[in-house]
CSV table of C-alpha atoms in Angstrom, one decimal:
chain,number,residue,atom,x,y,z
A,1,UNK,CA,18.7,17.5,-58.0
A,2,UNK,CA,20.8,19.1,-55.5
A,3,UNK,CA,24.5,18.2,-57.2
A,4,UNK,CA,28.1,17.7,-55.3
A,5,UNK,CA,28.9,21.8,-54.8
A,6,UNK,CA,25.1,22.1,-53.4
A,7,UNK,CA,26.0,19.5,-50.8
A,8,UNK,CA,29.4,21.2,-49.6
A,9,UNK,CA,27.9,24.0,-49.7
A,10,UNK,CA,25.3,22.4,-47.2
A,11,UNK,CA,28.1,21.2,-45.0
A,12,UNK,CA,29.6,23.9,-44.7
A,13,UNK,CA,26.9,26.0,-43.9
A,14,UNK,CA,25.5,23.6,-41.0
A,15,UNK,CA,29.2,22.7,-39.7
A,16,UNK,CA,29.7,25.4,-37.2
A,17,UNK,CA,25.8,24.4,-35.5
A,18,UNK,CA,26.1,21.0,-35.4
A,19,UNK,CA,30.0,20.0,-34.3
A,20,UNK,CA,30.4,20.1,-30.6
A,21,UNK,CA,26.4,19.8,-29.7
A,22,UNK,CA,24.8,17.3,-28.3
A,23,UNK,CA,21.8,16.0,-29.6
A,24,UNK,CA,18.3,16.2,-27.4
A,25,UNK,CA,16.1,14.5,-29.7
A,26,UNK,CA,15.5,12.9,-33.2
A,27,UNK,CA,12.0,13.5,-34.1
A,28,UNK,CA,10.8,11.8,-37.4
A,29,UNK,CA,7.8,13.0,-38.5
A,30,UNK,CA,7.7,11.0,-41.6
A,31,UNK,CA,9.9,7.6,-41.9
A,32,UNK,CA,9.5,6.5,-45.4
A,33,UNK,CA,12.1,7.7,-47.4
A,34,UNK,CA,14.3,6.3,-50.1
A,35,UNK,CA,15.5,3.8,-47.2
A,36,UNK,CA,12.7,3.5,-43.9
A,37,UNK,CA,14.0,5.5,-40.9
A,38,UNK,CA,14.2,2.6,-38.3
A,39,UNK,CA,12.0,3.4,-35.2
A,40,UNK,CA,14.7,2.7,-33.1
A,41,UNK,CA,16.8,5.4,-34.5
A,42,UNK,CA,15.6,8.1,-32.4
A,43,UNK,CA,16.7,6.1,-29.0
A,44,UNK,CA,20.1,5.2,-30.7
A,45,UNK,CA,21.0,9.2,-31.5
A,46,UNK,CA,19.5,10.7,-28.6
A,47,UNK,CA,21.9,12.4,-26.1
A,48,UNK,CA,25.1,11.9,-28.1
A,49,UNK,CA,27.7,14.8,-29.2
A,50,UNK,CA,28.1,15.6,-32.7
A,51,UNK,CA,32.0,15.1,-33.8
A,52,UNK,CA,33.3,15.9,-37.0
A,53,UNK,CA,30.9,16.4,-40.2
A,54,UNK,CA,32.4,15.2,-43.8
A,55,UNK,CA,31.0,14.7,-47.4
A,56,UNK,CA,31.4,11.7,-49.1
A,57,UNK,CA,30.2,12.2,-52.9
A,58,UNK,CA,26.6,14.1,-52.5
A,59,UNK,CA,26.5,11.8,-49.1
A,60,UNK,CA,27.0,13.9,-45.6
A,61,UNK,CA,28.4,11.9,-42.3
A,62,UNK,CA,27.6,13.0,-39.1
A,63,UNK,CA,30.1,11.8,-37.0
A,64,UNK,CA,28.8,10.5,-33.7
A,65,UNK,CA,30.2,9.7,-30.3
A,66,UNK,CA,29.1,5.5,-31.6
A,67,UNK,CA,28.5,5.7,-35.3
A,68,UNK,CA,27.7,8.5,-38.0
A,69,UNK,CA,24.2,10.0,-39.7
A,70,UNK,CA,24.2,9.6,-43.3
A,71,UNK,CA,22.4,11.7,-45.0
A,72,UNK,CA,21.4,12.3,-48.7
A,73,UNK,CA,19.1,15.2,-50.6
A,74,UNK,CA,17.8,13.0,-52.8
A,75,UNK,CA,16.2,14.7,-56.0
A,76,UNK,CA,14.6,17.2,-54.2
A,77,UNK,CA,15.8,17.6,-50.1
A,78,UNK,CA,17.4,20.4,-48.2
A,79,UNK,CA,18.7,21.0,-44.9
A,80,UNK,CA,18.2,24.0,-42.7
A,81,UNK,CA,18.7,25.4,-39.6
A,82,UNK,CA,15.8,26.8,-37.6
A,83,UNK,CA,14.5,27.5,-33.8
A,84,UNK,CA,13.8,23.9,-32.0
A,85,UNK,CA,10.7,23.8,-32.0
A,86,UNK,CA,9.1,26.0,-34.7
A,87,UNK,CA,6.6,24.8,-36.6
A,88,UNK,CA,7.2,22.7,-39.3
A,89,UNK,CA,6.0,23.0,-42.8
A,90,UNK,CA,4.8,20.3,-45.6
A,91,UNK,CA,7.7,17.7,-46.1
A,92,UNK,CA,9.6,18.4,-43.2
A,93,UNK,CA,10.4,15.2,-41.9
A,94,UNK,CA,13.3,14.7,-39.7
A,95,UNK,CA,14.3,17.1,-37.1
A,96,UNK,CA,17.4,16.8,-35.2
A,97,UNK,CA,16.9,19.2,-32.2
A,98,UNK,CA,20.4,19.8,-30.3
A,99,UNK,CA,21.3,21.3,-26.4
A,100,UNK,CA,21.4,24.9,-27.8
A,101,UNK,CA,18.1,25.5,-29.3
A,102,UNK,CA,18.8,25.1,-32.6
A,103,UNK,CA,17.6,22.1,-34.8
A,104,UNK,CA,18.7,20.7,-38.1
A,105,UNK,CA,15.4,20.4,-39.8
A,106,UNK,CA,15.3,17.9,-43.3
A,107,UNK,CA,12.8,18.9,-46.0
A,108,UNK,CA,12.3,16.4,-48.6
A,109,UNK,CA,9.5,16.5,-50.8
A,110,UNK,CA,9.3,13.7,-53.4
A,111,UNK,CA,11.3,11.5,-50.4
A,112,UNK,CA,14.1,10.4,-52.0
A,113,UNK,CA,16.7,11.1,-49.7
A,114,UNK,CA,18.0,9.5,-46.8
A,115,UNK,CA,18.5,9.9,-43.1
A,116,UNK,CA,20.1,7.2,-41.5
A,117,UNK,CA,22.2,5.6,-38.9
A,118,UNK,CA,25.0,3.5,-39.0
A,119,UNK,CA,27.5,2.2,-36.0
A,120,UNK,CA,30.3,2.6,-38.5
A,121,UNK,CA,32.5,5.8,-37.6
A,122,UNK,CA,32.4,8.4,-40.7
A,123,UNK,CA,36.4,6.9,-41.5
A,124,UNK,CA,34.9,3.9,-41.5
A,125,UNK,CA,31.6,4.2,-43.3
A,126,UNK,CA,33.4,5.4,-45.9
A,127,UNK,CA,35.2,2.5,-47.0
A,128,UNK,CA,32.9,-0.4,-45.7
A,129,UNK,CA,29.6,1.0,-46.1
A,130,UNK,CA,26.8,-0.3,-48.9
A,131,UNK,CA,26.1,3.1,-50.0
A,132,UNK,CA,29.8,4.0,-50.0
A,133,UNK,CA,32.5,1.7,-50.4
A,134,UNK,CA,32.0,1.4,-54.4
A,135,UNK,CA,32.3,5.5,-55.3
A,136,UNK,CA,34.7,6.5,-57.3
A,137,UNK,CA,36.8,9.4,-56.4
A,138,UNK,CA,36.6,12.9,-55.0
A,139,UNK,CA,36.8,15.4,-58.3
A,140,UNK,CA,38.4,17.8,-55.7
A,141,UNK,CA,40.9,15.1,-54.3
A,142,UNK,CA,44.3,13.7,-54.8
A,143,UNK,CA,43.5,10.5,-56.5
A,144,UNK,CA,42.0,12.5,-59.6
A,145,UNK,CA,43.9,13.7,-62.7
A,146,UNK,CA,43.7,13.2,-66.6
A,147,UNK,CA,46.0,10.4,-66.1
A,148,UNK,CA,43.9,8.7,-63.9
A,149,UNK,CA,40.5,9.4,-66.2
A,150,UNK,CA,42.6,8.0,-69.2
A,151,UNK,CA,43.9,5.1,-68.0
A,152,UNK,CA,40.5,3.9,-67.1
A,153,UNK,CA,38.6,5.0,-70.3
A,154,UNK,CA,40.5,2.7,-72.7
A,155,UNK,CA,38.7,-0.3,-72.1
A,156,UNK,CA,35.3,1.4,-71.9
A,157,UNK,CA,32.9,2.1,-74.7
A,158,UNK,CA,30.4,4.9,-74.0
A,159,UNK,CA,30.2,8.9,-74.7
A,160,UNK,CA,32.7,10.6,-72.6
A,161,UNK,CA,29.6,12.7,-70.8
A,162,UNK,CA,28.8,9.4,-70.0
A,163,UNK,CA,31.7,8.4,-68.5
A,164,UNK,CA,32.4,11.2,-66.5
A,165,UNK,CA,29.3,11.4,-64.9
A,166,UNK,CA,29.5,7.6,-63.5
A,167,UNK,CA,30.0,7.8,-59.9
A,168,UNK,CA,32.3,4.5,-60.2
A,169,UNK,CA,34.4,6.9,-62.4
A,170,UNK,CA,34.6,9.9,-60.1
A,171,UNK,CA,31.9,11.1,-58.1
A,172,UNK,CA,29.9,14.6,-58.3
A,173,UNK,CA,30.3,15.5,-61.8
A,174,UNK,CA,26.5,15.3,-62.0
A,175,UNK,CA,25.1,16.7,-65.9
A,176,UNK,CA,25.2,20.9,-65.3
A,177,UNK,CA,29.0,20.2,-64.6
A,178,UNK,CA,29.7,17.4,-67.4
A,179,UNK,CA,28.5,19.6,-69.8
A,180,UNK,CA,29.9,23.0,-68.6
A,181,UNK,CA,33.2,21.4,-68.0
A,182,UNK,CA,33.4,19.4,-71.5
A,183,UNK,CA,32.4,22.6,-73.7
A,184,UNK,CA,35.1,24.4,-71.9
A,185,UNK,CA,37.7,21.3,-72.5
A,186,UNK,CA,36.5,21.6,-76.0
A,187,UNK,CA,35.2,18.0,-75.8
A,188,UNK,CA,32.2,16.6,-77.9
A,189,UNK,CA,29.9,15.1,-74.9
A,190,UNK,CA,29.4,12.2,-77.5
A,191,UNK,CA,32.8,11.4,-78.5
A,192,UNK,CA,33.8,8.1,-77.5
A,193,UNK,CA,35.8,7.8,-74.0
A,194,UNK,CA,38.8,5.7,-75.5
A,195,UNK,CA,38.8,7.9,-78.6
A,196,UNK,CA,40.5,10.6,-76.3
A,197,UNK,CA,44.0,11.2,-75.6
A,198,UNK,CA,46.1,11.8,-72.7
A,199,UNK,CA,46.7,15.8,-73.1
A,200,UNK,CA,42.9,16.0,-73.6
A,201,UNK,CA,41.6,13.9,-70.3
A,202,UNK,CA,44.6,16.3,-68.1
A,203,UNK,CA,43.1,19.1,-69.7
A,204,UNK,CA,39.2,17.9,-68.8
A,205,UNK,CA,40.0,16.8,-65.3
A,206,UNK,CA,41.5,20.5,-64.6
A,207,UNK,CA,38.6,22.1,-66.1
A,208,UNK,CA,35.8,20.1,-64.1
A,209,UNK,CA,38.0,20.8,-60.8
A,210,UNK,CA,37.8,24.5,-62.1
A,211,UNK,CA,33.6,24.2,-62.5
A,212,UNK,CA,33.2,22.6,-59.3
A,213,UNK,CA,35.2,24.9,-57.1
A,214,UNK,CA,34.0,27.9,-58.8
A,215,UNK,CA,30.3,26.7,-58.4
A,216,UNK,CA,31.5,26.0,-54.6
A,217,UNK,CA,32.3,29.2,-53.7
A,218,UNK,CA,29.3,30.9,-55.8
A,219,UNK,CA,26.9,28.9,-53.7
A,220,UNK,CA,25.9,26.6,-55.9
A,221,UNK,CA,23.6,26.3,-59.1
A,222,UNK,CA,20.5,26.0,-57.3
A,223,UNK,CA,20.8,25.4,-53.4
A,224,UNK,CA,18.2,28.0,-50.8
A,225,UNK,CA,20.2,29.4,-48.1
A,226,UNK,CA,20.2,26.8,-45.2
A,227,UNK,CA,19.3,29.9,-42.2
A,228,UNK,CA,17.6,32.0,-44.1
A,229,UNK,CA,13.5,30.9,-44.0
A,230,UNK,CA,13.0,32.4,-47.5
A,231,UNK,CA,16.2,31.1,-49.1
A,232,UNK,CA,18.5,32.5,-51.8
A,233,UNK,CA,19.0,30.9,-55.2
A,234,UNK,CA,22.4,30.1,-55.8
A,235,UNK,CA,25.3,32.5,-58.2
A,236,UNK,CA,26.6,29.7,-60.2
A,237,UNK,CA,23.7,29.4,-62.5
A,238,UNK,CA,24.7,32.8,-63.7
A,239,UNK,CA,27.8,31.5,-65.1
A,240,UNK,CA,26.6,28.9,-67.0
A,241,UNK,CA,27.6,29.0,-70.5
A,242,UNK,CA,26.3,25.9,-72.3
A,243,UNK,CA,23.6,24.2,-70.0
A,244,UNK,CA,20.0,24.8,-71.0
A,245,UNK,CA,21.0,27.5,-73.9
A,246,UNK,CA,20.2,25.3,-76.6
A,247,UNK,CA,19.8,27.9,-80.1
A,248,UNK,CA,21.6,30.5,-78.1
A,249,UNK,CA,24.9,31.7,-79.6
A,250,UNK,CA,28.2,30.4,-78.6
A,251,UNK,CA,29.9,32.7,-76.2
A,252,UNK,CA,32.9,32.0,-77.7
A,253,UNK,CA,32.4,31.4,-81.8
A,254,UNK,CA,28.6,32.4,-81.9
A,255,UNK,CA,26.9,29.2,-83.3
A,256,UNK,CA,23.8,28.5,-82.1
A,257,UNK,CA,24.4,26.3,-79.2
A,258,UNK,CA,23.1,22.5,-80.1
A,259,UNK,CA,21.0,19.9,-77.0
A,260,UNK,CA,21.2,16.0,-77.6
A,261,UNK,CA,20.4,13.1,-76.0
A,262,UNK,CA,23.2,11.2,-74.3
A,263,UNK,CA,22.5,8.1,-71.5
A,264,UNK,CA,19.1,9.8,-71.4
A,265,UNK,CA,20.1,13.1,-70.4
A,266,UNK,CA,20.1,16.7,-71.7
A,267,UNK,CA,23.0,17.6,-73.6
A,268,UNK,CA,24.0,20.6,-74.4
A,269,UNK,CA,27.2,21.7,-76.8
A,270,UNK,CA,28.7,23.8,-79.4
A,271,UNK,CA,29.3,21.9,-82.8
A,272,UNK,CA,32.1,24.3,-83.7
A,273,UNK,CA,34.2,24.4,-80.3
A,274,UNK,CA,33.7,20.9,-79.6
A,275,UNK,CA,35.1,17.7,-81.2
């Protein structure tokens, strides 16, 4: 599932095509994603000039002349840039063609993701919107710190991965980064959230703003390069120094790393380093 640094990278890859141009057409090939594509869509985009483009969590806003496009990956969609009018593969299913030839194409094969249009501006959306107005905040923002992570955890009850990764919480810490960013806290993924102290939680919250801006600027864990027709897998997942190395030795004790269950997902950890 494409996580929070795969979607800026996205946006910042398809920024420079899209701000400025004016769209020609919405063609959608396939409507039925996560949330139907309303037929009237198409009429409502057509011939209006792309403004600013901003992230929102793993959500991206097109910023329209009247409204915004918000769109979402889902498990399994990408975004790329190709010739208007090339020929489109399985599982593309929205195109947005603009005035300069180019088209922002959106691939989406288990169609979970969504492509839609609000008449909310993106400032707006943001703050009023269903899919929006209930997110937690930006890892990368102001509003986060360990004080802020530690004042919320004491009157919650659940493993600290857990906690971290709720998007009412803060949003984007999705499981590759709670786990990466916990081992190098030194946090046990299961230890309760209110069972942590202050220094701890200002020490986590630096580390996961660490993760995600070093995974930023590596090109994510596992985003294809949105121009390129063959794609690059992303550096990050070179980096990685807990996640999916269970029995492999701790880089910096050498126990053999350990995976467990927590809130049904994979957890990986080292028993030594982590308490």
């Amino acid at each position: 599932m494409p996580e929070l640094p795969e979607v800026e990278t996205t946006l910042r890859g398809i920024r420079p095509y899209l701000e400025g141009r004016r769209i020609e057409r919405l063609l959608v090939r396939e409507p039925r994603l996560r949330l139907p594509i309303p037929p009237e869509t198409s009429e409502l985009v057509a011939g209006q000039t792309i403004g600013a483009l901003a992230r929102r969590s793993k959500y991206l806003l097109i910023g329209l002349e009247r409204g915004a496009l918000i769109v979402h990956l889902g498990m399994s969609g990408s975004l790329r840039i190709v010739a208007s009018g090339s020929p489109p593969k399985r599982h593309d299913h929205v195109d947005l063609a603009l005035d300069d030839g180019h088209c922002l194409r959106f691939h989406d094969p288990r169609r979970f993701g969504l492509f839609l249009w609000t008449p909310e501006s993106p400032e707006i959306a943001q703050i009023q919107h269903s899919l929006l107005r209930d997110l937690g905040p930006e890892p990368l923002g102001d509003a986060f710190d360990g004080d802020y992570l530690h004042a919320l955890s004491r009157t919650r009850r659940v493993a600290i991965k857990s906690f971290i990764m709720d998007a009412a919480v803060v949003v984007g810490v999705g499981n590759i980064y709670a786990n990466e960013s916990l081992f190098l806290a030194g946090i046990h993924p299961a230890r309760h959230c209110h069972r942590v102290g202050l220094e701890r939680y200002r020490r986590l919250a630096a580390t996961i703003r660490a993760v995600l801006r070093a995974s930023i600027e590596q090109g994510g864990t596992t985003l294809r390069d949105f121009v390129n027709e063959d794609g690059q897998p992303g550096y990050f997942a070179q980096s990685l120094r807990v996640y999916g190395r269970a029995g492999e030795p701790c880089g910096i004790c050498g126990e053999p790393l350990r995976l467990k269950r927590i809130g049904q997902r994979s957890s990986f950890f080292c028993p030594r380093c982590q308490h």
